[in-house]
Amino acid sequence: MGAGWRFPKGPPTVWGALERWLEAERGQLPLWFPVLFGAGITGWFVLADAWQWSGFIVAALGLATGGVVLPGRPGRVLLLAGLLLAMGCGAIWWRAESVRAPVLARPQVATFEAEVLRLESLTARGLVRLTLAPRARRDLPPRLRVNVDVGDMPEGLGPGARLALRARLVPPPGPSVPGAYDFRRVAWFEGLGATGKALGRVTVRRAPPTARQDLRAALSSHIESRLPGSAGGIASALATGDEGAIREEDSEAMRRAGLAHLLSVSGLHVTAVTGAAMLVVLRLLALSPWLALRIRLPLVAAGAGALAAIGYTWLTGGQVPTIRSCVAALLVLVALSLGREALTLRLVAAGAMVVLMLWPEALAGPSFQLSFTAVAAIVALHESPHMRRRFEAREEGLARRIAREAGSLLLTGILVELALTPIGLFHFHKGGVYGAVANIAAIPLTTFVVMPLEALALAADLVGAGAPFWWLTGKAMALLLWIAHTVASAPGSVGALPVMPASAFACMVVGGLWLGLWRTRARIAGLVPLLAGAAWALATPGPDLLVTGDGRHVALRMADGGFALLRDRAGDFTRQMLGENGGVEADALSPLAGRSDARCSPDLCVTDVLRAGRLWRIAATRSAYPVAWRELVTVCASSDVVISERRLPRACHPRWLRLDRTTLERTGGVSIDFGRGALRTVRGAGHHPWLDPPTVQPPFSAAKGDIR
């Protein structure tokens, strides 16, 4: 069976049509390499255990073997597809095992010495976040993260310093409710075995080496001293990637207005830095006729741009979006040096492939998905022959040129907003509606006004003349914040979707990729999974009841559609998390005890809700104080669902579901849709490493419970 093998009568027409289609799309086939590699990574995240991961790899290799047997281009496509799927699954499996490190088994209070690995200033919250490596301690994880109050921090601290501190440490927390942020998975790949809060002042045992002073922190501190408040925080984010000084209300306004991408150092910022470096070097060298006639100045400028991109990536902490943008910028510079077209989907695909091979876990995070989707959508749109005919540069008057460029920018913004909306709704359960309009003003303002003024201010500070430039930068920042708050406060500025099934999201991703990466009419078929996924997501009802994994916090959808909280004193983070996963704003969560349709004492609440023609009674304990045994058993018998952070007595038998400490330790957080009788839990049947990690269990001292 080889080149001479033929199908029996009938199928050759289909096979020939497939061969002709792939031949017509041969230029687009390499774009699917990172997609297939990513599909292998996705398979590892979705499947439950090592047996299923092994089966996936074997099946992928079987597909590749079938590609060897089948003739022509379809066979070669199957061969490459199978190999890429197997490589993707193997890469993330190897990565997850290579970062294996012990995790703290239970919350502890520890006194220990540690070396500082990383320092992040969270000025707006009055905190400093330290990533530490405990010294000579086998009863602590090798790497942990601790927040320290600014007032308890010594001066001149940086990477390489050795500290002594006392802190309350906890294992990295998983999602509080289904669909919430999974820090436990992120911490696993970062090697973090515990997080916590310092108790009291930190003592320096050894100062950081002079050569290892934290340039990033020093630059952030300098910028924030010149621009107070969120203006300095945004300026610091643009220069160093440090967002810690931005006030929460301003950060939320940026997110609601669809401008949060301006705060995360990515393609916009790396492009501006690279382009500015090239322009300055090219203009300066061109002043010399001797150099201009004897040296390829564009090549030298490209080298300067590459150095600027690498230096900027290092300065901003080397986060995934920045690395992705740096890789893409370097590929663009190589293409320019070789006389090729600068920005194509192949370069975007190459950048994605590099990132996925080095950090395959990045695929599961919103940062990778948002950044690559935005860039791919922009490039695909402007590679379209229709776009080129309508918006390419031409000889025309100033008014027509401005209108053409504004139309191009608006269309690009709308497309990017449409492409990013499913990702935002899947990960954050909400998305800005007017982001395209806001970005028309905000992106040029940031690229051509804010960043150049900030660069001039920093350069002028070297000779003590930066004050005028900082004043101008502050005014530009004020305008940017005004745009964010104006758009964020507009009616209907945010769309919410509390639940999006992973399968619906996958349908939209597949449909979007099919539409964007093919060039023949077959691409139209991508509308089927795209629209089906969107309809599926919109038709999925939100939860009626949310219970956190510790049983302390409960959010219940009431008859008027609003959510009510069991406890009056839920923290801001808890309120925001429950609001996002319930599809409402955090400030719309009202106390359950203050409602006329609930009966609450300081220790217990009982309420009835009508769903799908049935009356459901929910009872929940509100404090750590015990309720009288007979009263509690009576309430259980008359309730459909009983919730408690404590272990309920064995005689407590609700009509449908008991969620006490014992049950919640097994299930994690829970969400319930009473209309369908559907229950979702945080903990499934998976055996990924962060779900059952190796642990360290420090002993308690007899005196105060400190780790010794």
XYZ file of C-alpha atoms in Angstrom:
708
model
C 0.000 0.000 0.000
C 1.699 3.184 -1.129
C 1.633 5.553 -4.073
C -0.120 2.996 -6.230
C -2.871 2.214 -3.686
C -6.400 3.215 -4.769
C -9.784 3.433 -3.052
C -12.531 1.146 -4.387
C -15.260 2.545 -6.579
C -17.089 5.545 -5.090
C -14.757 7.227 -2.561
C -12.039 8.375 -5.021
C -14.146 11.422 -5.859
C -14.293 12.396 -2.187
C -10.590 11.658 -1.729
C -9.732 13.658 -4.808
C -11.833 16.591 -3.614
C -10.025 16.476 -0.243
C -6.669 16.387 -2.018
C -7.580 19.401 -4.162
C -8.872 21.358 -1.160
C -5.720 20.740 0.876
C -3.634 21.680 -2.148
C -5.515 24.982 -2.394
C -4.976 25.568 1.350
C -1.359 24.386 1.477
C -0.141 27.838 2.487
C -2.452 27.779 5.522
C -1.564 24.310 6.800
C 1.427 25.434 8.947
C -0.935 27.738 10.852
C -2.559 24.645 12.347
C 0.672 23.383 13.948
C 0.213 25.321 17.229
C -3.526 24.574 17.140
C -2.934 20.816 17.033
C -0.120 21.044 19.586
C -2.500 23.023 21.803
C -5.243 20.417 21.248
C -2.866 17.822 22.686
C -2.284 20.058 25.719
C -6.036 20.527 26.087
C -6.537 16.766 25.973
C -4.215 16.366 28.964
C -6.114 18.985 30.973
C -9.520 17.516 30.100
C -8.717 13.821 30.602
C -8.586 12.470 34.136
C -5.501 10.335 34.775
C -2.326 8.741 33.450
C -4.199 5.870 31.793
C -6.324 8.271 29.771
C -3.328 10.479 28.925
C -1.432 7.425 27.723
C -4.449 6.323 25.699
C -4.654 9.768 24.103
C -0.992 9.630 23.064
C -1.359 6.094 21.697
C -4.463 7.121 19.722
C -2.633 10.162 18.336
C 0.304 8.004 17.274
C -2.177 5.607 15.687
C -3.553 8.532 13.702
C -0.010 9.362 12.616
C 0.518 5.744 11.552
C -2.632 5.930 9.464
C -1.192 9.016 7.817
C 1.885 7.029 6.817
C -0.316 4.441 5.111
C -2.665 6.837 3.314
C -1.427 8.468 0.110
C -1.072 12.100 -0.902
C -1.402 15.311 1.052
C -4.280 14.042 3.280
C -1.985 11.300 4.528
C 0.795 13.767 5.313
C -1.703 16.006 7.135
C -2.870 13.074 9.284
C 0.746 12.142 10.030
C 1.630 15.642 11.225
C -1.666 16.024 13.104
C -1.121 12.799 15.042
C 2.468 13.692 15.907
C 1.544 17.205 17.066
C -1.335 15.932 19.216
C 0.943 13.385 20.880
C 3.726 15.944 21.344
C 1.343 18.451 22.939
C -0.020 15.939 25.443
C 3.484 14.664 26.206
C 4.879 18.177 26.623
C 2.358 19.287 29.251
C 2.585 15.934 31.055
C 6.375 16.232 31.245
C 6.130 19.871 32.314
C 3.665 19.071 35.106
C 5.950 16.358 36.445
C 9.166 18.373 36.057
C 7.887 21.136 38.376
C 6.698 18.651 41.032
C 7.346 20.059 44.490
C 5.809 19.389 47.914
C 2.845 21.441 49.086
C 1.973 22.405 52.645
C -0.484 19.875 54.032
C -2.490 22.183 56.308
C -2.565 25.791 57.519
C 0.329 26.560 59.822
C 1.979 29.407 61.693
C 5.726 29.252 61.038
C 8.818 31.147 62.140
C 11.607 30.680 59.611
C 14.429 32.210 57.577
C 14.223 32.461 53.803
C 15.941 33.926 50.768
C 14.033 36.442 48.661
C 13.516 35.222 45.088
C 11.107 37.900 43.885
C 9.608 41.117 45.261
C 6.395 42.768 44.012
C 5.040 46.009 45.419
C 1.241 46.179 45.811
C 1.165 49.847 46.747
C -2.577 50.328 46.319
C -3.220 47.575 48.880
C -0.409 48.596 51.223
C 1.371 45.261 50.733
C 4.604 43.816 49.391
C 4.446 40.305 47.906
C 7.558 38.193 48.477
C 8.409 34.905 46.794
C 10.677 33.082 49.246
C 12.872 29.990 49.455
C 13.013 28.781 53.098
C 16.509 27.985 54.337
C 17.385 24.543 55.735
C 13.761 23.607 56.388
C 12.519 20.197 55.324
C 9.187 20.832 57.001
C 8.299 23.691 54.633
C 7.807 23.757 50.852
C 10.931 24.800 48.924
C 9.133 27.830 47.495
C 6.312 29.932 48.939
C 4.720 33.363 48.662
C 4.007 35.745 51.526
C 2.288 39.143 51.662
C 3.849 41.658 54.041
C 2.371 44.972 55.214
C 4.402 47.909 53.910
C 4.980 49.115 57.474
C 6.600 45.787 58.392
C 9.064 45.829 55.483
C 12.704 46.856 56.031
C 14.439 49.274 53.672
C 16.582 48.205 50.732
C 15.152 44.723 50.375
C 15.616 42.873 47.090
C 16.268 39.462 45.507
C 19.094 37.633 47.245
C 18.368 39.041 50.690
C 17.893 36.658 53.612
C 14.988 37.324 55.966
C 13.594 36.094 59.242
C 9.839 36.276 59.658
C 6.778 34.739 61.244
C 3.859 34.028 58.938
C 0.596 32.182 58.708
C 0.863 29.816 55.764
C -1.862 27.901 53.935
C -1.803 25.454 51.006
C -2.529 27.123 47.637
C -6.343 27.350 47.486
C -8.397 25.829 44.703
C -11.557 27.367 43.243
C -14.052 28.424 45.911
C -16.998 27.534 43.664
C -17.255 25.852 40.226
C -15.978 28.206 37.522
C -13.917 30.387 39.873
C -10.186 31.071 39.517
C -8.020 28.015 40.197
C -4.919 29.384 41.932
C -3.905 25.868 43.002
C -3.165 24.894 39.391
C -1.261 28.125 38.703
C 0.763 27.692 41.918
C 1.712 24.140 40.918
C 3.375 25.266 37.702
C 5.060 28.185 39.512
C 6.451 25.802 42.116
C 4.616 27.485 45.010
C 3.877 25.152 47.896
C 2.175 27.663 50.200
C 0.917 31.222 50.433
C 0.350 33.373 53.465
C 0.602 36.607 55.408
C 3.495 37.814 57.555
C 2.689 38.336 61.236
C 4.738 41.247 62.486
C 7.889 42.909 61.232
C 10.346 41.233 58.879
C 13.999 41.132 59.949
C 16.909 41.234 57.491
C 19.587 38.636 58.208
C 21.628 39.427 55.115
C 21.298 42.353 52.716
C 20.902 41.621 48.978
C 24.096 41.634 46.904
C 24.674 44.987 45.212
C 24.730 43.329 41.808
C 21.277 41.887 42.417
C 19.393 45.011 43.413
C 15.894 44.863 41.951
C 16.017 47.332 39.049
C 12.360 46.681 38.253
C 11.198 47.561 41.774
C 13.467 50.627 41.880
C 12.110 51.929 38.570
C 8.509 51.321 39.669
C 9.145 53.175 42.922
C 10.701 56.100 41.036
C 7.752 56.401 38.652
C 5.188 56.190 41.461
C 7.039 58.935 43.350
C 6.630 61.248 40.332
C 2.970 60.403 39.636
C 0.787 59.711 42.674
C -2.232 57.397 42.697
C -3.417 55.270 39.812
C -1.710 57.520 37.257
C 1.646 56.417 38.646
C 0.408 52.835 38.858
C -0.535 52.804 35.166
C 2.743 54.487 34.222
C 4.596 51.865 36.256
C 2.607 49.083 34.563
C 3.551 50.427 31.132
C 7.252 50.613 32.020
C 7.801 47.578 34.253
C 4.600 45.531 34.199
C 4.007 46.281 37.902
C 0.254 46.930 38.426
C 0.365 47.005 42.230
C -0.156 50.780 42.596
C -3.399 50.959 40.571
C -6.437 51.475 42.784
C -9.040 48.726 42.552
C -11.818 51.067 41.359
C -9.617 52.310 38.500
C -8.502 48.796 37.615
C -12.140 47.660 37.548
C -13.061 50.612 35.320
C -10.310 49.622 32.873
C -11.642 46.055 32.803
C -15.258 47.136 32.314
C -14.235 49.489 29.500
C -12.280 46.763 27.700
C -8.952 48.532 28.332
C -7.372 46.074 30.764
C -5.015 44.884 28.024
C -3.253 48.259 28.251
C -2.121 47.367 31.781
C -0.627 43.994 30.831
C 2.663 44.439 28.986
C 2.104 42.703 25.662
C 2.170 43.374 21.925
C 1.204 47.055 22.063
C 3.967 47.935 24.504
C 6.714 45.762 23.002
C 5.891 47.108 19.524
C 6.084 50.702 20.752
C 9.439 50.133 22.486
C 10.907 48.224 19.546
C 9.682 50.763 16.992
C 10.949 53.705 19.043
C 14.396 52.119 19.419
C 14.607 51.433 15.680
C 13.477 54.954 14.774
C 15.948 56.662 17.110
C 18.911 54.508 16.022
C 18.063 54.856 12.333
C 17.682 58.640 12.531
C 20.883 59.122 14.502
C 23.010 56.897 12.259
C 21.537 58.486 9.121
C 23.065 61.807 10.197
C 26.427 60.409 9.096
C 26.711 60.185 5.271
C 29.674 57.831 5.633
C 27.633 55.314 7.646
C 24.555 55.751 5.466
C 26.527 54.872 2.301
C 28.525 51.934 3.686
C 26.301 50.161 6.211
C 22.811 48.698 5.945
C 21.289 50.994 8.532
C 17.874 49.248 8.602
C 19.660 46.042 9.618
C 21.498 47.847 12.426
C 18.240 49.472 13.532
C 16.562 46.050 13.564
C 19.335 44.788 15.828
C 18.794 47.731 18.165
C 15.056 47.019 18.171
C 15.738 43.372 19.049
C 17.946 44.387 21.984
C 15.280 46.853 23.141
C 12.570 44.158 22.959
C 14.675 41.657 24.924
C 15.679 44.248 27.521
C 12.090 45.427 27.966
C 10.889 41.832 28.369
C 13.509 41.226 31.075
C 12.699 44.494 32.836
C 8.958 43.761 32.988
C 9.423 40.382 34.636
C 9.228 38.036 31.662
C 5.496 37.283 31.847
C 3.927 35.075 29.163
C 2.244 37.922 27.182
C 5.515 39.858 27.142
C 7.559 36.834 26.076
C 5.015 36.070 23.360
C 5.219 39.649 22.120
C 9.013 39.631 22.284
C 9.202 36.417 20.262
C 6.797 37.851 17.687
C 8.795 41.109 17.520
C 12.038 39.197 16.970
C 10.448 37.142 14.194
C 9.170 40.332 12.556
C 12.656 41.849 12.737
C 14.181 38.721 11.192
C 11.616 38.893 8.384
C 12.412 42.564 7.781
C 16.123 41.787 7.702
C 15.519 39.089 5.092
C 13.291 41.341 3.021
C 10.144 39.342 3.745
C 6.668 40.568 4.675
C 6.843 41.772 8.263
C 3.656 40.581 9.957
C 1.825 37.448 8.879
C -0.204 34.713 10.496
C 2.777 32.392 10.081
C 4.808 34.620 12.399
C 1.965 34.623 14.916
C 1.777 30.822 14.697
C 5.546 30.537 15.162
C 5.384 32.735 18.270
C 2.541 30.655 19.697
C 4.451 27.448 19.010
C 7.552 28.721 20.820
C 5.541 29.747 23.892
C 3.602 26.465 24.004
C 6.747 24.355 23.741
C 8.426 26.274 26.594
C 5.359 26.845 28.801
C 2.587 24.468 27.665
C 0.531 25.290 30.791
C 0.081 28.852 29.462
C -2.598 27.548 27.077
C -5.058 27.102 29.959
C -4.709 30.708 31.149
C -6.649 33.710 29.857
C -3.468 35.718 29.208
C -2.239 33.447 26.407
C -5.695 33.040 24.927
C -6.501 36.749 24.922
C -3.166 37.943 23.568
C -2.815 35.444 20.726
C -6.478 35.665 19.760
C -6.268 39.456 19.511
C -3.113 39.419 17.387
C -4.346 36.587 15.158
C -7.679 38.354 14.590
C -5.958 41.618 13.628
C -3.499 39.961 11.245
C -6.141 37.703 9.674
C -8.399 40.698 9.069
C -5.692 42.782 7.442
C -4.437 39.858 5.351
C -7.915 39.622 3.835
C -7.976 40.801 0.201
C -11.247 42.652 0.881
C -9.661 44.636 3.708
C -6.607 45.439 1.633
C -8.705 46.759 -1.228
C -10.791 48.988 1.019
C -8.257 50.225 3.543
C -4.781 50.116 1.953
C -2.876 53.415 1.662
C -3.536 55.466 -1.472
C -3.340 58.961 -2.877
C -6.251 60.897 -1.363
C -7.147 63.994 0.587
C -6.545 64.403 4.299
C -10.211 64.045 5.275
C -10.674 60.817 3.292
C -7.429 59.387 4.697
C -8.507 60.121 8.267
C -11.931 58.577 7.603
C -10.353 55.487 6.025
C -7.920 54.962 8.899
C -10.633 55.576 11.493
C -12.886 53.064 9.735
C -10.074 50.515 9.664
C -9.391 51.043 13.362
C -13.085 50.770 14.265
C -13.571 47.584 12.234
C -10.442 46.088 13.794
C -11.644 46.986 17.268
C -15.060 45.447 16.688
C -13.535 42.222 15.350
C -11.088 41.965 18.261
C -13.885 42.618 20.746
C -16.023 39.881 19.159
C -13.097 37.467 19.170
C -12.176 38.144 22.804
C -15.695 38.187 24.246
C -16.097 34.367 24.521
C -12.713 34.124 26.277
C -13.581 36.907 28.720
C -16.980 35.418 29.474
C -15.551 31.916 29.958
C -12.792 32.949 32.370
C -14.201 36.071 34.039
C -17.973 35.628 33.462
C -18.273 39.195 32.173
C -17.002 41.354 29.331
C -17.025 44.987 28.236
C -19.589 45.826 25.571
C -18.127 49.137 24.376
C -14.487 48.055 24.272
C -14.118 48.667 20.524
C -15.199 52.289 20.880
C -13.024 52.877 23.954
C -9.959 51.399 22.275
C -10.263 53.743 19.275
C -9.293 56.594 21.601
C -7.277 54.737 24.236
C -4.816 52.826 22.034
C -3.541 55.873 20.059
C -3.447 57.896 23.289
C -1.344 55.230 25.020
C 0.925 54.463 22.057
C 1.622 57.921 20.685
C 1.189 60.171 23.737
C 1.489 58.417 27.098
C 4.419 56.082 26.421
C 6.593 58.649 24.544
C 5.953 61.257 27.271
C 6.855 58.751 29.963
C 10.047 57.784 28.121
C 10.984 61.472 27.765
C 10.273 62.058 31.459
C 12.491 59.147 32.517
C 15.272 60.302 30.201
C 14.986 63.906 31.436
C 15.157 62.705 35.051
C 18.762 61.698 34.384
C 19.629 65.399 34.301
C 16.951 66.491 36.764
C 14.662 68.068 34.152
C 11.784 65.591 34.095
C 9.137 67.642 35.955
C 7.459 69.192 32.856
C 7.255 65.824 31.118
C 5.810 64.147 34.209
C 3.159 66.877 34.379
C 2.190 66.197 30.770
C 2.234 62.446 31.405
C -0.093 62.934 34.369
C -2.557 64.895 32.220
C -2.507 62.161 29.561
C -3.066 59.529 32.258
C -5.995 61.524 33.632
C -7.536 61.540 30.141
C -7.042 57.770 29.833
C -8.717 57.173 33.204
C -11.554 59.527 32.235
C -12.178 57.471 29.097
C -12.183 54.252 31.167
C -14.605 55.548 33.801
C -16.900 57.176 31.232
C -17.218 53.990 29.189
C -17.437 51.747 32.276
C -20.282 53.780 33.775
C -22.338 53.854 30.550
C -25.621 51.893 30.688
C -25.148 48.269 29.661
C -21.359 48.593 29.557
C -20.797 45.059 30.873
C -22.307 41.800 29.690
C -22.426 38.962 32.226
C -22.621 35.207 31.699
C -22.270 33.276 34.974
C -21.926 29.837 33.378
C -20.376 28.846 30.064
C -20.001 25.076 29.541
C -16.477 24.106 28.532
C -17.884 22.230 25.524
C -19.711 25.365 24.326
C -16.477 27.352 24.653
C -14.621 24.644 22.721
C -17.206 24.835 19.905
C -16.699 28.593 19.610
C -12.912 28.225 19.616
C -12.999 25.568 16.879
C -15.423 27.632 14.805
C -13.374 30.795 15.179
C -10.135 29.039 14.214
C -11.790 27.425 11.195
C -13.083 30.805 10.029
C -9.816 32.620 10.608
C -7.172 30.186 9.380
C -8.602 28.843 6.115
C -8.877 30.907 2.923
C -11.225 28.940 0.651
C -15.012 28.877 0.911
C -14.807 25.892 3.242
C -14.047 28.381 6.003
C -17.750 29.308 6.113
C -18.408 25.930 7.743
C -16.806 27.389 10.880
C -19.990 29.377 11.466
C -21.794 26.151 12.436
C -19.790 25.311 15.605
C -19.293 29.014 16.363
C -23.009 29.820 16.401
C -23.901 26.505 18.025
C -21.440 27.171 20.850
C -22.731 30.719 21.328
C -26.347 29.525 21.442
C -25.403 26.756 23.873
C -23.625 29.216 26.171
C -26.480 31.727 26.119
C -29.083 29.021 26.743
C -27.278 27.644 29.803
C -29.006 28.999 32.927
C -27.025 30.499 35.767
C -26.815 28.840 39.185
C -29.523 29.232 41.812
C -27.254 28.412 44.754
C -23.500 28.837 45.285
C -21.700 27.318 48.285
C -17.982 27.878 48.902
C -15.765 24.916 49.693
C -15.493 25.785 53.389
C -19.283 26.067 53.772
C -19.040 29.551 55.263
C -20.425 31.560 52.358
C -23.669 30.916 50.488
C -25.228 32.964 47.674
C -28.858 32.217 46.793
C -30.862 33.534 43.847
C -34.111 34.934 45.202
C -37.537 35.307 43.572
C -36.727 38.818 42.280
C -33.625 37.518 40.425
C -31.106 39.074 42.804
C -28.599 37.150 44.909
C -28.581 37.177 48.709
C -25.589 36.354 50.928
C -25.845 34.181 54.004
C -23.229 36.155 55.954
C -23.370 39.928 56.275
C -19.599 40.337 56.594
C -18.304 38.603 53.466
C -15.037 40.179 52.292
C -14.624 42.091 49.049
C -12.896 39.162 47.314
C -15.640 36.729 48.329
C -18.397 39.123 47.247
C -16.726 39.715 43.880
C -16.146 36.009 43.284
C -19.726 35.055 44.154
C -21.099 37.964 42.112
C -19.109 37.001 39.004
C -20.163 33.362 39.212
C -23.756 34.366 39.901
C -23.921 36.832 37.008
C -24.495 39.964 39.131
C -22.422 42.907 40.322
C -20.802 42.514 43.744
C -22.675 45.532 45.137
C -25.994 43.901 44.128
C -25.510 41.107 46.673
C -27.838 41.790 49.592
C -27.803 40.156 53.058
C -30.182 37.230 53.337
C -31.025 38.146 56.933
C -32.518 41.488 55.876
C -35.070 40.014 53.471
C -38.732 39.488 54.231
C -38.760 36.096 52.486
C -36.106 34.617 54.818
C -36.243 33.637 58.489
C -32.892 34.182 60.153
C -31.440 34.062 63.647
C -27.789 34.890 64.434
C -26.973 31.188 63.966
C -29.390 29.831 61.338
C -31.281 30.930 58.193
C -34.207 29.213 56.459
C -35.760 30.417 53.199
C -37.977 29.072 50.419
C -37.454 29.594 46.664
C -39.798 28.612 43.839
C -38.121 26.992 40.821
C -39.736 25.066 37.947
C -43.039 24.798 39.787
C -41.495 23.385 42.957
C -40.859 25.063 46.297
C -37.330 24.423 47.586
C -36.445 25.026 51.226
C -32.824 25.866 52.015
C -31.386 26.002 55.535
C -27.865 27.148 56.449
C -25.949 27.777 59.662
C -24.541 31.313 59.983
C -22.024 31.022 62.812
C -19.652 28.647 64.557
C -21.959 28.422 67.578
C -23.944 25.205 67.899
C -27.668 25.069 67.286
C -29.815 23.010 69.675
C -29.734 19.385 68.499
C -33.491 18.838 68.431
C -34.134 22.151 66.644
C -31.450 21.433 64.053
C -32.744 17.923 63.336
C -36.265 19.315 62.908
C -35.033 21.949 60.449
C -33.128 19.285 58.504
C -36.198 17.093 58.168
C -38.265 19.969 56.737
C -35.556 21.263 54.333
C -34.453 20.155 50.884
C -30.866 21.425 51.243
C -28.946 21.986 54.493
C -25.589 23.784 54.479
C -23.086 24.148 57.296
C -19.390 24.823 57.789
C -19.518 22.293 60.654
C -20.184 18.569 60.720
C -23.904 18.067 61.036
C -25.248 15.355 63.329
C -26.013 11.951 61.824
C -29.688 12.483 62.571
C -29.775 15.440 60.139
C -31.526 14.043 57.047
C -32.648 16.724 54.549
C -34.995 15.726 51.734
C -32.373 16.104 48.983
C -28.863 17.259 49.870
C -26.667 17.744 52.940
C -23.631 20.005 52.469
C -21.651 19.997 55.710
C -17.908 19.963 56.336
C -17.613 16.239 55.636
C -19.387 16.479 52.280
C -17.671 19.703 51.183
C -14.221 18.283 51.961
C -15.029 15.641 49.362
C -16.746 17.836 46.758
C -15.232 21.302 47.206
C -17.441 24.259 46.332
C -20.877 23.532 44.878
C -23.267 25.274 42.483
C -26.870 24.108 42.021
C -29.478 24.764 39.347
C -32.781 23.856 41.005
C -34.734 24.120 37.768
C -32.847 21.211 36.213
C -31.818 19.538 39.455
C -28.202 19.915 38.288
C -25.288 20.005 40.717
C -21.705 20.999 39.840
C -18.733 20.502 42.152
C -15.186 21.819 42.153
C -13.581 18.425 42.649
C -14.149 15.896 39.905
C -12.577 12.550 39.180
C -9.274 13.918 37.847
C -5.827 12.963 39.125
C -3.767 15.901 37.936
C -0.673 16.522 40.070
C -1.994 19.625 41.865
C -5.100 17.712 43.006
C -3.052 15.093 44.884
C 0.368 16.673 45.440
C 3.211 15.471 47.664
C 2.905 17.248 50.995
C 5.013 18.364 53.927
C 3.432 18.262 57.380
C 5.329 20.400 59.865
C 5.049 19.405 63.526
C 3.411 21.684 66.085
C 5.275 22.974 69.117
C 3.660 22.352 72.463
C 3.607 26.054 73.296
C 2.089 28.175 70.552
C 1.609 25.925 67.571
C 4.629 27.432 65.776
C 6.642 25.310 63.402
C 10.044 24.445 64.861
